Amino acid sequence: ISFSYVSQGCEALTGLPEAQVRADAESFFRLVPAPERTHLSATLDASAAQFTTWNWAGRLLPPHGANEKWINIRARPRRLDSGEILWDGLVFDDTQGRLAQLEVERSREELRALSRHLQTIREEEKARIAREVHDELGSTLTALKMDLDWLGEHLESAPGPIAQKRATMGKLVEAAVAATRRIVTDLRPSILDDLGLAAALRWQATEFAKHTGARVDVDAPETGLHIDRDIALALFRIFQETLTNVARHARATEVAVKLSSNDDALILRIRDNGVGLSEDDLRKPTSLGIRGMRERARQLGGDISVSAEPGSGTTVIISIPRSKRAA
Ligand SMILES: Nc1ncnc2c1ncn2[C@@H]1O[C@H](COP(=O)(O)OP(=O)(O)OP(=O)(O)O)[C@@H](O)[C@H]1O
Ligand SMILES: [Mg+2]
C-alpha cells in the first residue's frame, strides 16, 4: 500500500513529515499500536474486497513520545485502470471527541457508584431508625399499656367518666403500638427475612389494597425460590416504588403481580389497568422513581422495563440474574 497524496496536516497529526509518509506508507501504519493494526488491516481488506467505505477509528502513537491521538479514517475505494485500488478519503484527529467521551463515561461511572453508595446508606439508615423506634418507642408504649391495665384494675370502683377515660387511653395506646409496628415494618421489612419474598410481596399488596381499594392479585410461588437477600430486598423495594406509582398516577382498579423464575433470573411483573403512560412521562426531569428502580436493578446485573398501551394500563417488568454479578 502507498499514499498517492498526503495533505499538509499530516505532520501536525502524525508527527511525520508528509514526504516521509508518501515515500514509506508503513511509517504511518507503524504508529498504530500492534493489536489495533491487525484490526486496521482487516477493515482495509474488507473494504477492498467488498468495495465499501473504509471506516476505522483507533489510536495513533506519534514518534518521540508525543501524546497518543485518536484518529478516524474514512475513505472510499475505487478501482484504477491498472487494477489497483485507490482510496479517496480523510484521516482526522478525533482526540478531543474521544477524550470528551471518556470523560462522560468516567463521570457516568462515578454517578453510578455514588448512587450505589446512597442506596446502601439509605438502607442502613432505615434499619437504624427501625431499631430505635422499635426499642425506644416500642418498650415505652408497652410499659404504658401495662400501667393503664394496672390503673384499670384499681379503678373498678371509680366513677364512670374516669373508667371511660382509662378505656379511651387504652385504645390510643393500642393504636400507637400498631402504628409503631407498621412504621418499623415499613422501614425494615423483617417479613422479608422471616417469611421470604413471596410473603413480603403478598403483605405489601394487601396493605396497598387496603389503602387504595384496588384489587391486587399476587401470583408468587411460596416455596422453591432461594433468593439472595440483596436480590430479594431490591425486588421488594422496586415493588414498593412501583405500587407507589400505581397509587399516585395510575387510577387503576386492578393490579396483577407475578413473580417467576427460570435458571438464570428472577422476574417480577406488575401490571395495572390504569391510565397508562407515555415516553414523555418517563423523561420528566424531576421524576426519579423509575430511574432509581432501574439503577437498583442494574446494580445487581438486572434491568427493568416499563411499557404502556394508551388507555390500558402500565406493565413494569423487573428481571434480576440469580447469581450476583454487577452490570
Ligand atoms: N403505573 C403508572 N400509571 C400511570 N403513569 C405512571 C405509572 N408509573 C409511572 N407513571 C408516570 O411516569 C412518571 C415517572 O414516574 P417516576 O416514578 O419515575 O416519577 P414520579 O412518580 O413522577 O416521581 P418520584 O420521583 O417521586 O417517583 C410519573 O410522573 C407518571 O406520569
Ligand atoms: Mg414515582
mmCIF file of C-alpha atoms and ligand atoms in Angstrom:
data_model
loop_
_atom_site.group_PDB
_atom_site.id
_atom_site.type_symbol
_atom_site.label_atom_id
_atom_site.label_comp_id
_atom_site.label_asym_id
_atom_site.label_seq_id
_atom_site.Cartn_x
_atom_site.Cartn_y
_atom_site.Cartn_z
ATOM 1 C CA ILE A 1 0.000 0.000 0.000
ATOM 2 C CA SER A 2 1.178 3.530 -0.646
ATOM 3 C CA PHE A 3 -0.167 7.027 -0.314
ATOM 4 C CA SER A 4 -0.556 8.901 -3.587
ATOM 5 C CA TYR A 5 -1.496 12.107 -1.823
ATOM 6 C CA VAL A 6 -0.817 13.345 1.692
ATOM 7 C CA SER A 7 -2.065 16.738 2.854
ATOM 8 C CA GLN A 8 -0.227 19.382 4.823
ATOM 9 C CA GLY A 9 -1.933 18.468 8.075
ATOM 10 C CA CYS A 10 -0.002 15.202 8.105
ATOM 11 C CA GLU A 11 2.861 16.334 10.272
ATOM 12 C CA ALA A 12 0.611 18.028 12.814
ATOM 13 C CA LEU A 13 -1.402 14.846 13.190
ATOM 14 C CA THR A 14 1.226 12.133 12.991
ATOM 15 C CA GLY A 15 4.473 13.883 13.790
ATOM 16 C CA LEU A 16 5.862 12.571 10.498
ATOM 17 C CA PRO A 17 6.740 14.857 7.546
ATOM 18 C CA GLU A 18 4.435 14.463 4.535
ATOM 19 C CA ALA A 19 7.313 13.416 2.301
ATOM 20 C CA GLN A 20 8.216 10.536 4.591
ATOM 21 C CA VAL A 21 4.659 9.189 4.714
ATOM 22 C CA ARG A 22 4.388 9.444 0.928
ATOM 23 C CA ALA A 23 7.669 7.600 0.454
ATOM 24 C CA ASP A 24 7.017 4.997 3.124
ATOM 25 C CA ALA A 25 3.359 4.281 3.947
ATOM 26 C CA GLU A 26 4.442 1.748 6.553
ATOM 27 C CA SER A 27 5.953 4.550 8.622
ATOM 28 C CA PHE A 28 2.376 5.768 9.145
ATOM 29 C CA PHE A 29 0.859 2.374 9.875
ATOM 30 C CA ARG A 30 3.638 1.592 12.345
ATOM 31 C CA LEU A 31 2.290 4.399 14.547
ATOM 32 C CA VAL A 32 -0.835 2.344 15.157
ATOM 33 C CA PRO A 33 -0.284 0.043 18.156
ATOM 34 C CA ALA A 34 0.183 -3.558 17.027
ATOM 35 C CA PRO A 35 -3.103 -5.139 18.191
ATOM 36 C CA GLU A 36 -5.102 -2.331 16.647
ATOM 37 C CA ARG A 37 -3.049 -2.529 13.464
ATOM 38 C CA THR A 38 -4.399 -6.042 12.886
ATOM 39 C CA HIS A 39 -7.907 -4.686 13.079
ATOM 40 C CA LEU A 40 -6.995 -1.787 10.819
ATOM 41 C CA SER A 41 -5.670 -4.197 8.127
ATOM 42 C CA ALA A 42 -8.767 -6.318 8.443
ATOM 43 C CA THR A 43 -11.069 -3.359 7.861
ATOM 44 C CA LEU A 44 -8.934 -2.260 4.927
ATOM 45 C CA ASP A 45 -9.070 -5.755 3.400
ATOM 46 C CA ALA A 46 -12.825 -5.881 3.874
ATOM 47 C CA SER A 47 -13.211 -2.515 2.203
ATOM 48 C CA ALA A 48 -11.133 -3.706 -0.759
ATOM 49 C CA ALA A 49 -12.990 -6.995 -1.042
ATOM 50 C CA GLN A 50 -16.495 -5.584 -0.789
ATOM 51 C CA PHE A 51 -15.883 -2.125 -2.178
ATOM 52 C CA THR A 52 -17.395 -0.491 0.823
ATOM 53 C CA THR A 53 -16.245 2.665 2.560
ATOM 54 C CA TRP A 54 -13.225 2.051 4.741
ATOM 55 C CA ASN A 55 -14.017 3.182 8.245
ATOM 56 C CA TRP A 56 -11.610 2.835 11.081
ATOM 57 C CA ALA A 57 -11.220 4.532 14.423
ATOM 58 C CA GLY A 58 -8.332 3.922 16.763
ATOM 59 C CA ARG A 59 -5.177 5.131 18.388
ATOM 60 C CA LEU A 60 -2.015 6.552 16.936
ATOM 61 C CA LEU A 61 1.229 6.841 18.877
ATOM 62 C CA PRO A 62 3.216 9.685 17.312
ATOM 63 C CA PRO A 63 7.026 9.322 17.441
ATOM 64 C CA HIS A 64 9.247 10.968 20.074
ATOM 65 C CA GLY A 65 6.907 10.121 22.913
ATOM 66 C CA ALA A 66 4.220 12.670 21.981
ATOM 67 C CA ASN A 67 0.745 12.113 23.453
ATOM 68 C CA GLU A 68 -1.357 9.423 21.848
ATOM 69 C CA LYS A 69 -4.016 10.540 19.427
ATOM 70 C CA TRP A 70 -7.337 9.147 18.414
ATOM 71 C CA ILE A 71 -7.931 9.158 14.698
ATOM 72 C CA ASN A 72 -10.769 8.337 12.356
ATOM 73 C CA ILE A 73 -10.124 7.115 8.848
ATOM 74 C CA ARG A 74 -12.906 7.318 6.336
ATOM 75 C CA ALA A 75 -12.145 6.551 2.687
ATOM 76 C CA ARG A 76 -13.999 5.301 -0.350
ATOM 77 C CA PRO A 77 -12.317 2.744 -2.610
ATOM 78 C CA ARG A 78 -12.286 2.872 -6.392
ATOM 79 C CA ARG A 79 -10.571 0.642 -8.924
ATOM 80 C CA LEU A 80 -7.994 2.176 -11.254
ATOM 81 C CA ASP A 81 -7.461 1.099 -14.866
ATOM 82 C CA SER A 82 -4.322 -0.660 -13.705
ATOM 83 C CA GLY A 83 -6.457 -2.860 -11.468
ATOM 84 C CA GLU A 84 -5.086 -1.305 -8.322
ATOM 85 C CA ILE A 85 -7.438 0.123 -5.714
ATOM 86 C CA LEU A 86 -7.296 3.765 -4.731
ATOM 87 C CA TRP A 87 -8.978 5.128 -1.637
ATOM 88 C CA ASP A 88 -10.038 8.757 -1.531
ATOM 89 C CA GLY A 89 -10.622 9.964 1.945
ATOM 90 C CA LEU A 90 -9.578 11.603 5.140
ATOM 91 C CA VAL A 91 -7.732 10.822 8.295
ATOM 92 C CA PHE A 92 -8.909 13.124 11.010
ATOM 93 C CA ASP A 93 -7.965 13.822 14.567
ATOM 94 C CA ASP A 94 -10.722 12.790 16.957
ATOM 95 C CA THR A 95 -8.644 13.079 20.124
ATOM 96 C CA GLN A 96 -10.798 15.827 21.667
ATOM 97 C CA GLY A 97 -14.032 13.996 20.915
ATOM 98 C CA ARG A 98 -12.646 10.790 22.256
ATOM 99 C CA LEU A 99 -11.348 12.370 25.450
ATOM 100 C CA ALA A 100 -14.719 14.040 25.961
ATOM 101 C CA GLN A 101 -16.400 10.666 25.515
ATOM 102 C CA LEU A 102 -14.062 9.024 28.018
ATOM 103 C CA GLU A 103 -14.800 11.851 30.431
ATOM 104 C CA VAL A 104 -18.543 11.304 30.025
ATOM 105 C CA GLU A 105 -18.102 7.580 30.648
ATOM 106 C CA ARG A 106 -15.966 8.261 33.681
ATOM 107 C CA SER A 107 -18.448 10.657 35.249
ATOM 108 C CA ARG A 108 -21.306 8.309 34.465
ATOM 109 C CA GLU A 109 -19.467 5.544 36.296
ATOM 110 C CA GLU A 110 -18.892 7.930 39.186
ATOM 111 C CA LEU A 111 -22.598 8.740 39.364
ATOM 112 C CA ARG A 112 -23.381 5.062 39.370
ATOM 113 C CA ALA A 113 -21.003 4.471 42.264
ATOM 114 C CA LEU A 114 -22.488 7.413 44.118
ATOM 115 C CA SER A 115 -25.999 6.130 43.630
ATOM 116 C CA ARG A 116 -24.927 2.679 44.876
ATOM 117 C CA HIS A 117 -23.412 4.297 47.908
ATOM 118 C CA LEU A 118 -26.511 6.380 48.656
ATOM 119 C CA GLN A 119 -28.685 3.321 48.262
ATOM 120 C CA THR A 120 -26.649 1.420 50.837
ATOM 121 C CA ILE A 121 -26.630 4.337 53.237
ATOM 122 C CA ARG A 122 -30.372 4.684 52.889
ATOM 123 C CA GLU A 123 -30.983 1.056 53.775
ATOM 124 C CA GLU A 124 -28.601 1.289 56.733
ATOM 125 C CA GLU A 125 -30.270 4.470 57.907
ATOM 126 C CA LYS A 126 -33.694 2.884 57.688
ATOM 127 C CA ALA A 127 -32.531 -0.150 59.610
ATOM 128 C CA ARG A 128 -31.092 2.106 62.318
ATOM 129 C CA ILE A 129 -34.281 4.153 62.648
ATOM 130 C CA ALA A 130 -36.356 0.981 62.681
ATOM 131 C CA ARG A 131 -34.227 -0.383 65.510
ATOM 132 C CA GLU A 132 -34.537 2.808 67.524
ATOM 133 C CA VAL A 133 -38.275 3.203 67.039
ATOM 134 C CA HIS A 134 -38.750 -0.434 67.935
ATOM 135 C CA ASP A 135 -36.516 -0.409 71.011
ATOM 136 C CA GLU A 136 -37.265 3.043 72.432
ATOM 137 C CA LEU A 137 -40.841 3.701 71.464
ATOM 138 C CA GLY A 138 -41.943 0.083 71.465
ATOM 139 C CA SER A 139 -40.853 -0.612 75.026
ATOM 140 C CA THR A 140 -42.219 2.693 76.362
ATOM 141 C CA LEU A 141 -45.610 2.009 74.859
ATOM 142 C CA THR A 142 -45.654 -1.479 76.267
ATOM 143 C CA ALA A 143 -44.879 -0.112 79.738
ATOM 144 C CA LEU A 144 -47.611 2.478 79.341
ATOM 145 C CA LYS A 145 -50.093 -0.188 78.344
ATOM 146 C CA MET A 146 -49.224 -2.246 81.420
ATOM 147 C CA ASP A 147 -49.630 0.796 83.681
ATOM 148 C CA LEU A 148 -53.022 1.515 82.173
ATOM 149 C CA ASP A 149 -54.113 -2.063 82.763
ATOM 150 C CA TRP A 150 -52.959 -1.732 86.356
ATOM 151 C CA LEU A 151 -54.927 1.507 86.703
ATOM 152 C CA GLY A 152 -57.959 -0.218 85.253
ATOM 153 C CA GLU A 153 -57.822 -2.901 87.896
ATOM 154 C CA HIS A 154 -57.605 -0.314 90.668
ATOM 155 C CA LEU A 155 -60.281 1.909 89.225
ATOM 156 C CA GLU A 156 -63.039 -0.656 89.154
ATOM 157 C CA SER A 157 -64.943 1.290 91.769
ATOM 158 C CA ALA A 158 -64.157 4.688 90.198
ATOM 159 C CA PRO A 159 -66.948 6.867 88.798
ATOM 160 C CA GLY A 160 -67.974 6.320 85.162
ATOM 161 C CA PRO A 161 -66.099 9.178 83.443
ATOM 162 C CA ILE A 162 -62.736 8.136 84.912
ATOM 163 C CA ALA A 163 -63.125 4.499 83.879
ATOM 164 C CA GLN A 164 -64.191 5.697 80.458
ATOM 165 C CA LYS A 165 -61.141 7.932 80.185
ATOM 166 C CA ARG A 166 -58.962 4.961 81.026
ATOM 167 C CA ALA A 167 -60.596 2.860 78.353
ATOM 168 C CA THR A 168 -60.062 5.579 75.732
ATOM 169 C CA MET A 169 -56.425 5.914 76.749
ATOM 170 C CA GLY A 170 -56.040 2.160 76.413
ATOM 171 C CA LYS A 171 -57.355 2.326 72.826
ATOM 172 C CA LEU A 172 -54.988 5.194 71.967
ATOM 173 C CA VAL A 173 -52.035 3.271 73.298
ATOM 174 C CA GLU A 174 -53.044 0.225 71.285
ATOM 175 C CA ALA A 175 -53.294 2.378 68.163
ATOM 176 C CA ALA A 176 -49.836 3.787 68.886
ATOM 177 C CA VAL A 177 -48.433 0.267 69.276
ATOM 178 C CA ALA A 178 -49.953 -0.747 65.952
ATOM 179 C CA ALA A 179 -48.623 2.390 64.245
ATOM 180 C CA THR A 180 -45.166 1.765 65.652
ATOM 181 C CA ARG A 181 -45.209 -1.782 64.400
ATOM 182 C CA ARG A 182 -46.302 -0.605 60.964
ATOM 183 C CA ILE A 183 -43.588 2.038 60.768
ATOM 184 C CA VAL A 184 -40.924 -0.437 61.821
ATOM 185 C CA THR A 185 -42.088 -2.969 59.242
ATOM 186 C CA ASP A 186 -42.101 -0.302 56.542
ATOM 187 C CA LEU A 187 -38.597 0.734 57.419
ATOM 188 C CA ARG A 188 -37.190 -2.731 57.704
ATOM 189 C CA PRO A 189 -39.367 -5.359 56.133
ATOM 190 C CA SER A 190 -38.480 -8.100 58.596
ATOM 191 C CA ILE A 191 -41.176 -10.139 56.915
ATOM 192 C CA LEU A 192 -38.693 -10.426 54.059
ATOM 193 C CA ASP A 193 -36.180 -12.156 56.300
ATOM 194 C CA ASP A 194 -38.731 -14.151 58.229
ATOM 195 C CA LEU A 195 -41.065 -15.356 55.531
ATOM 196 C CA GLY A 196 -39.332 -14.649 52.239
ATOM 197 C CA LEU A 197 -40.012 -12.556 49.204
ATOM 198 C CA ALA A 198 -43.316 -14.097 48.132
ATOM 199 C CA ALA A 199 -44.894 -13.488 51.548
ATOM 200 C CA ALA A 200 -43.484 -9.979 51.696
ATOM 201 C CA LEU A 201 -44.938 -9.152 48.275
ATOM 202 C CA ARG A 202 -48.294 -10.509 49.378
ATOM 203 C CA TRP A 203 -48.194 -8.495 52.583
ATOM 204 C CA GLN A 204 -47.314 -5.286 50.745
ATOM 205 C CA ALA A 205 -50.036 -5.957 48.183
ATOM 206 C CA THR A 206 -52.623 -6.376 50.939
ATOM 207 C CA GLU A 207 -51.528 -3.092 52.529
ATOM 208 C CA PHE A 208 -51.812 -1.429 49.145
ATOM 209 C CA ALA A 209 -55.274 -2.848 48.538
ATOM 210 C CA LYS A 210 -56.387 -1.605 51.947
ATOM 211 C CA HIS A 211 -55.243 1.927 51.201
ATOM 212 C CA THR A 212 -56.347 2.271 47.605
ATOM 213 C CA GLY A 213 -59.316 -0.024 47.343
ATOM 214 C CA ALA A 214 -57.826 -1.597 44.218
ATOM 215 C CA ARG A 215 -57.899 -5.349 43.714
ATOM 216 C CA VAL A 216 -54.426 -6.828 43.844
ATOM 217 C CA ASP A 217 -53.710 -10.319 42.678
ATOM 218 C CA VAL A 218 -50.331 -11.807 43.588
ATOM 219 C CA ASP A 219 -49.084 -14.908 41.838
ATOM 220 C CA ALA A 220 -45.858 -15.940 43.535
ATOM 221 C CA PRO A 221 -44.517 -19.404 44.335
ATOM 222 C CA GLU A 222 -44.488 -19.775 48.104
ATOM 223 C CA THR A 223 -41.667 -22.280 48.121
ATOM 224 C CA GLY A 224 -38.772 -23.393 45.998
ATOM 225 C CA LEU A 225 -37.278 -19.968 45.443
ATOM 226 C CA HIS A 226 -33.933 -19.482 47.070
ATOM 227 C CA ILE A 227 -33.224 -15.847 46.657
ATOM 228 C CA ASP A 228 -30.227 -13.851 47.808
ATOM 229 C CA ARG A 229 -31.074 -11.329 50.489
ATOM 230 C CA ASP A 230 -29.746 -8.475 48.293
ATOM 231 C CA ILE A 231 -31.873 -9.521 45.358
ATOM 232 C CA ALA A 232 -34.975 -10.031 47.493
ATOM 233 C CA LEU A 233 -34.563 -6.608 49.091
ATOM 234 C CA ALA A 234 -34.041 -4.920 45.711
ATOM 235 C CA LEU A 235 -37.102 -6.627 44.206
ATOM 236 C CA PHE A 236 -39.145 -5.717 47.253
ATOM 237 C CA ARG A 237 -38.105 -2.055 47.213
ATOM 238 C CA ILE A 238 -38.737 -1.795 43.483
ATOM 239 C CA PHE A 239 -42.118 -3.408 44.051
ATOM 240 C CA GLN A 240 -42.973 -0.809 46.719
ATOM 241 C CA GLU A 241 -41.900 2.014 44.407
ATOM 242 C CA THR A 242 -43.994 0.571 41.591
ATOM 243 C CA LEU A 243 -47.062 0.351 43.814
ATOM 244 C CA THR A 244 -46.492 3.925 44.938
ATOM 245 C CA ASN A 245 -46.565 4.938 41.288
ATOM 246 C CA VAL A 246 -49.756 2.975 40.705
ATOM 247 C CA ALA A 247 -51.359 4.700 43.678
ATOM 248 C CA ARG A 248 -50.189 8.148 42.643
ATOM 249 C CA HIS A 249 -50.604 8.083 38.883
ATOM 250 C CA ALA A 250 -52.499 5.113 37.518
ATOM 251 C CA ARG A 251 -56.050 5.378 38.846
ATOM 252 C CA ALA A 252 -56.161 1.615 38.493
ATOM 253 C CA THR A 253 -58.804 -0.700 39.886
ATOM 254 C CA GLU A 254 -56.829 -3.884 39.364
ATOM 255 C CA VAL A 255 -53.201 -4.809 39.767
ATOM 256 C CA ALA A 256 -51.711 -8.155 38.820
ATOM 257 C CA VAL A 257 -48.377 -9.189 40.255
ATOM 258 C CA LYS A 258 -46.423 -12.196 39.107
ATOM 259 C CA LEU A 259 -43.135 -13.460 40.457
ATOM 260 C CA SER A 260 -41.484 -16.147 38.403
ATOM 261 C CA SER A 261 -38.045 -17.553 37.872
ATOM 262 C CA ASN A 262 -36.008 -19.553 35.461
ATOM 263 C CA ASP A 263 -32.481 -20.929 35.746
ATOM 264 C CA ASP A 264 -30.935 -17.542 35.113
ATOM 265 C CA ALA A 265 -33.158 -14.877 36.513
ATOM 266 C CA LEU A 266 -35.985 -13.802 38.752
ATOM 267 C CA ILE A 267 -38.730 -11.917 37.037
ATOM 268 C CA LEU A 268 -41.279 -9.712 38.714
ATOM 269 C CA ARG A 269 -44.111 -8.314 36.643
ATOM 270 C CA ILE A 270 -46.576 -5.717 37.861
ATOM 271 C CA ARG A 271 -49.463 -4.847 35.589
ATOM 272 C CA ASP A 272 -52.124 -2.270 36.319
ATOM 273 C CA ASN A 273 -55.256 -1.371 34.383
ATOM 274 C CA GLY A 274 -54.853 2.376 34.882
ATOM 275 C CA VAL A 275 -54.367 5.319 32.572
ATOM 276 C CA GLY A 276 -51.016 4.210 31.183
ATOM 277 C CA LEU A 277 -48.069 6.470 30.485
ATOM 278 C CA SER A 278 -46.104 7.966 27.616
ATOM 279 C CA GLU A 279 -42.437 8.172 26.689
ATOM 280 C CA ASP A 280 -42.543 11.784 27.837
ATOM 281 C CA ASP A 281 -43.703 10.749 31.299
ATOM 282 C CA LEU A 282 -40.584 8.625 31.619
ATOM 283 C CA ARG A 283 -38.380 11.547 30.648
ATOM 284 C CA LYS A 284 -39.732 14.046 33.187
ATOM 285 C CA PRO A 285 -36.581 15.583 34.623
ATOM 286 C CA THR A 286 -37.908 15.707 38.170
ATOM 287 C CA SER A 287 -39.147 12.120 38.213
ATOM 288 C CA LEU A 288 -36.605 9.895 39.870
ATOM 289 C CA GLY A 289 -38.664 6.892 40.891
ATOM 290 C CA ILE A 290 -38.245 4.785 37.778
ATOM 291 C CA ARG A 291 -34.673 5.934 37.269
ATOM 292 C CA GLY A 292 -33.884 4.817 40.803
ATOM 293 C CA MET A 293 -35.590 1.474 40.232
ATOM 294 C CA ARG A 294 -33.562 0.902 37.080
ATOM 295 C CA GLU A 295 -30.336 1.856 38.821
ATOM 296 C CA ARG A 296 -31.103 -0.522 41.648
ATOM 297 C CA ALA A 297 -31.812 -3.394 39.266
ATOM 298 C CA ARG A 298 -28.667 -2.694 37.270
ATOM 299 C CA GLN A 299 -26.503 -2.795 40.355
ATOM 300 C CA LEU A 300 -27.430 -6.457 40.539
ATOM 301 C CA GLY A 301 -26.885 -7.011 36.828
ATOM 302 C CA GLY A 302 -30.591 -6.798 36.024
ATOM 303 C CA ASP A 303 -32.867 -4.295 34.374
ATOM 304 C CA ILE A 304 -36.422 -3.044 34.298
ATOM 305 C CA SER A 305 -38.780 -2.188 31.500
ATOM 306 C CA VAL A 306 -41.846 -0.019 31.640
ATOM 307 C CA SER A 307 -44.389 -0.315 28.904
ATOM 308 C CA ALA A 308 -47.836 1.029 28.400
ATOM 309 C CA GLU A 309 -50.658 0.934 25.951
ATOM 310 C CA PRO A 310 -52.671 4.116 25.932
ATOM 311 C CA GLY A 311 -55.801 3.530 27.954
ATOM 312 C CA SER A 312 -54.975 0.010 29.001
ATOM 313 C CA GLY A 313 -52.579 0.362 31.841
ATOM 314 C CA THR A 314 -48.915 0.021 32.588
ATOM 315 C CA THR A 315 -46.684 -3.002 32.893
ATOM 316 C CA VAL A 316 -43.402 -2.958 34.761
ATOM 317 C CA ILE A 317 -41.087 -5.916 34.388
ATOM 318 C CA ILE A 318 -38.041 -6.346 36.575
ATOM 319 C CA SER A 319 -35.516 -9.063 35.941
ATOM 320 C CA ILE A 320 -32.501 -9.803 38.072
ATOM 321 C CA PRO A 321 -29.998 -12.582 37.474
ATOM 322 C CA ARG A 322 -29.967 -15.233 40.182
ATOM 323 C CA SER A 323 -26.239 -15.133 40.641
ATOM 324 C CA LYS A 324 -24.894 -11.789 41.644
ATOM 325 C CA ARG A 325 -22.929 -10.015 39.013
ATOM 326 C CA ALA A 326 -22.569 -6.291 38.656
ATOM 327 C CA ALA A 327 -23.601 -4.598 35.437
HETATM 328 N N1 LIG B 1 -48.401 2.909 36.917
HETATM 329 C C1 LIG B 1 -48.403 4.103 36.298
HETATM 330 N N2 LIG B 1 -49.516 4.544 35.644
HETATM 331 C C2 LIG B 1 -49.525 5.735 35.019
HETATM 332 N N3 LIG B 1 -48.474 6.561 34.961
HETATM 333 C C3 LIG B 1 -47.346 6.202 35.574
HETATM 334 C C4 LIG B 1 -47.238 4.955 36.278
HETATM 335 N N4 LIG B 1 -45.981 4.862 36.763
HETATM 336 C C5 LIG B 1 -45.356 5.982 36.393
HETATM 337 N N5 LIG B 1 -46.160 6.808 35.682
HETATM 338 C C6 LIG B 1 -45.793 8.068 35.042
HETATM 339 O O1 LIG B 1 -44.395 8.083 34.873
HETATM 340 C C7 LIG B 1 -43.842 9.210 35.500
HETATM 341 C C8 LIG B 1 -42.485 8.882 36.052
HETATM 342 O O2 LIG B 1 -42.587 8.020 37.178
HETATM 343 P P1 LIG B 1 -41.470 8.094 38.308
HETATM 344 O O3 LIG B 1 -41.790 7.101 39.356
HETATM 345 O O4 LIG B 1 -40.133 7.981 37.640
HETATM 346 O O5 LIG B 1 -41.568 9.555 38.872
HETATM 347 P P2 LIG B 1 -42.710 10.229 39.770
HETATM 348 O O6 LIG B 1 -43.586 9.182 40.345
HETATM 349 O O7 LIG B 1 -43.345 11.304 38.948
HETATM 350 O O8 LIG B 1 -41.859 10.926 40.893
HETATM 351 P P3 LIG B 1 -40.966 10.210 42.000
HETATM 352 O O9 LIG B 1 -39.571 10.617 41.660
HETATM 353 O O10 LIG B 1 -41.436 10.764 43.280
HETATM 354 O O11 LIG B 1 -41.179 8.742 41.902
HETATM 355 C C9 LIG B 1 -44.864 9.654 36.507
HETATM 356 O O12 LIG B 1 -44.801 11.029 36.758
HETATM 357 C C10 LIG B 1 -46.173 9.275 35.853
HETATM 358 O O13 LIG B 1 -46.575 10.267 34.934
HETATM 359 MG MG MG B 2 -42.698 7.512 41.331
#
